Coordinates of C-alpha atoms in Angstrom, one line a residue:
M172 CA -0.1 0.1 -0.1
P173 CA 1.3 3.5 -1.1
S174 CA 2.2 5.7 1.7
K175 CA 0.8 9.3 1.8
P176 CA 3.2 11.9 0.0
K177 CA 5.0 14.2 2.5
R178 CA 3.8 17.9 2.7
P179 CA 5.7 21.1 4.1
C180 CA 5.5 21.6 7.9
G181 CA 2.4 23.4 9.0
K182 CA 4.6 26.5 10.4
P183 CA 4.4 29.3 7.6
G184 CA 8.0 29.6 6.0
C185 CA 9.3 26.2 7.2
R186 CA 9.9 23.9 4.1
E187 CA 10.8 20.8 5.9
L188 CA 8.7 18.0 4.4
V189 CA 6.6 15.9 7.0
S190 CA 4.2 13.0 6.8
D191 CA 2.4 14.6 10.0
S192 CA 1.5 18.4 10.6
Y193 CA 4.6 19.7 11.9
C194 CA 8.4 18.9 11.7
D195 CA 9.8 18.0 15.0
K196 CA 11.2 21.3 15.9
H197 CA 7.8 23.2 15.4
R198 CA 6.0 20.4 16.9
K199 CA 8.0 20.5 20.1
A200 CA 7.4 24.3 20.3
R201 CA 3.7 24.2 19.5
E202 CA 3.2 21.5 22.5
Q203 CA 5.1 23.7 24.9
R204 CA 3.1 26.8 24.0
R205 CA -0.2 24.8 24.3
G206 CA 0.7 23.0 27.6
T207 CA -0.2 19.7 28.8
S208 CA -4.0 18.4 29.0
A209 CA -3.7 18.5 32.7
S210 CA -2.5 22.2 32.5
R211 CA -5.5 23.0 30.6
G212 CA -8.1 21.6 32.9
Y213 CA -8.4 18.2 31.6
G214 CA -6.8 16.1 34.7
H215 CA -8.2 13.5 37.0
K216 CA -11.3 15.4 38.0
W217 CA -12.2 16.0 34.3
R218 CA -11.6 12.4 33.4
K219 CA -13.8 11.2 36.1
E220 CA -16.7 13.7 35.2
R221 CA -16.4 13.0 31.6
L222 CA -16.9 9.1 32.1
E223 CA -20.0 9.9 34.4
Y224 CA -21.3 12.2 31.8
L225 CA -20.9 9.8 29.1
E226 CA -22.4 6.9 31.0
Q227 CA -25.7 9.3 31.4
H228 CA -25.6 10.4 27.9
P229 CA -24.2 7.5 25.8
V230 CA -25.4 8.7 22.3
C231 CA -24.0 11.3 20.3
V232 CA -26.5 14.2 19.9
I233 CA -25.9 15.0 16.3
C234 CA -26.2 11.5 15.2
K235 CA -29.2 11.1 17.2
A236 CA -30.9 14.1 15.5
A237 CA -30.1 12.5 12.1
G238 CA -32.0 9.4 13.4
V239 CA -28.6 7.4 13.7
I240 CA -27.6 5.7 17.1
E241 CA -23.9 6.3 17.4
A242 CA -21.9 6.1 20.7
A243 CA -20.7 9.4 22.1
T244 CA -17.0 9.2 23.1
V245 CA -16.2 13.0 23.7
V246 CA -17.8 15.5 25.8
D247 CA -17.8 18.7 24.0
H248 CA -18.0 22.2 25.6
I249 CA -20.9 23.7 23.3
I250 CA -19.5 27.0 23.9
P251 CA -15.7 26.9 24.1
H252 CA -14.6 27.8 27.6
K253 CA -11.2 29.4 26.4
G254 CA -9.9 28.8 30.0
D255 CA -13.0 30.2 31.9
D256 CA -13.3 27.7 34.8
K257 CA -17.0 28.2 35.4
L258 CA -17.8 27.7 31.9
F259 CA -15.9 24.5 31.7
W260 CA -17.4 22.7 34.5
R261 CA -21.1 24.0 33.7
R262 CA -22.7 20.7 32.7
S263 CA -25.3 22.7 30.7
N264 CA -22.5 23.7 28.5
W265 CA -21.6 20.2 27.7
Q266 CA -22.8 17.7 25.0
P267 CA -22.2 14.0 24.1
L268 CA -20.6 13.7 20.7
C269 CA -19.0 10.9 18.6
A270 CA -15.2 11.6 17.5
S271 CA -16.1 12.4 14.3
H272 CA -18.9 15.0 14.7
H273 CA -16.3 16.6 17.6
S274 CA -13.7 17.0 15.0
Q275 CA -15.9 18.5 12.4
K276 CA -17.2 21.0 15.3
T277 CA -13.7 21.8 16.3
V278 CA -12.4 22.4 12.7
R279 CA -15.6 24.5 12.1
E280 CA -15.3 26.8 15.1
D281 CA -11.4 27.3 15.4
G282 CA -10.0 26.0 12.3
G283 CA -8.8 22.6 13.9
F284 CA -7.3 21.4 17.3
G285 CA -5.1 23.6 19.4
N286 CA -5.8 27.0 17.7

């Protein structure tokens, strides 16, 4: 099976050809700026709350609205919290989504993960 052709690094001006989004140099710099998941609020408490929420809301709301039953694997913040702790923990701002719909929503709202 042929592999995907390499493309330039996602950092503007970098000409390094990569099979992923960024070259090693720019991936490390990007990860340092973004911080760890725990530093962004997704630590032990979040993992516990997320599991409980998905047990109570097991179906993706977008799939369900389309008449499809697909397991939710992601707890999405309807309004992006952008570091606001109150909004982060407000359950009325959460919705269960399948990974596919969460990815689509993230790209639509912020142009992709980490932006």
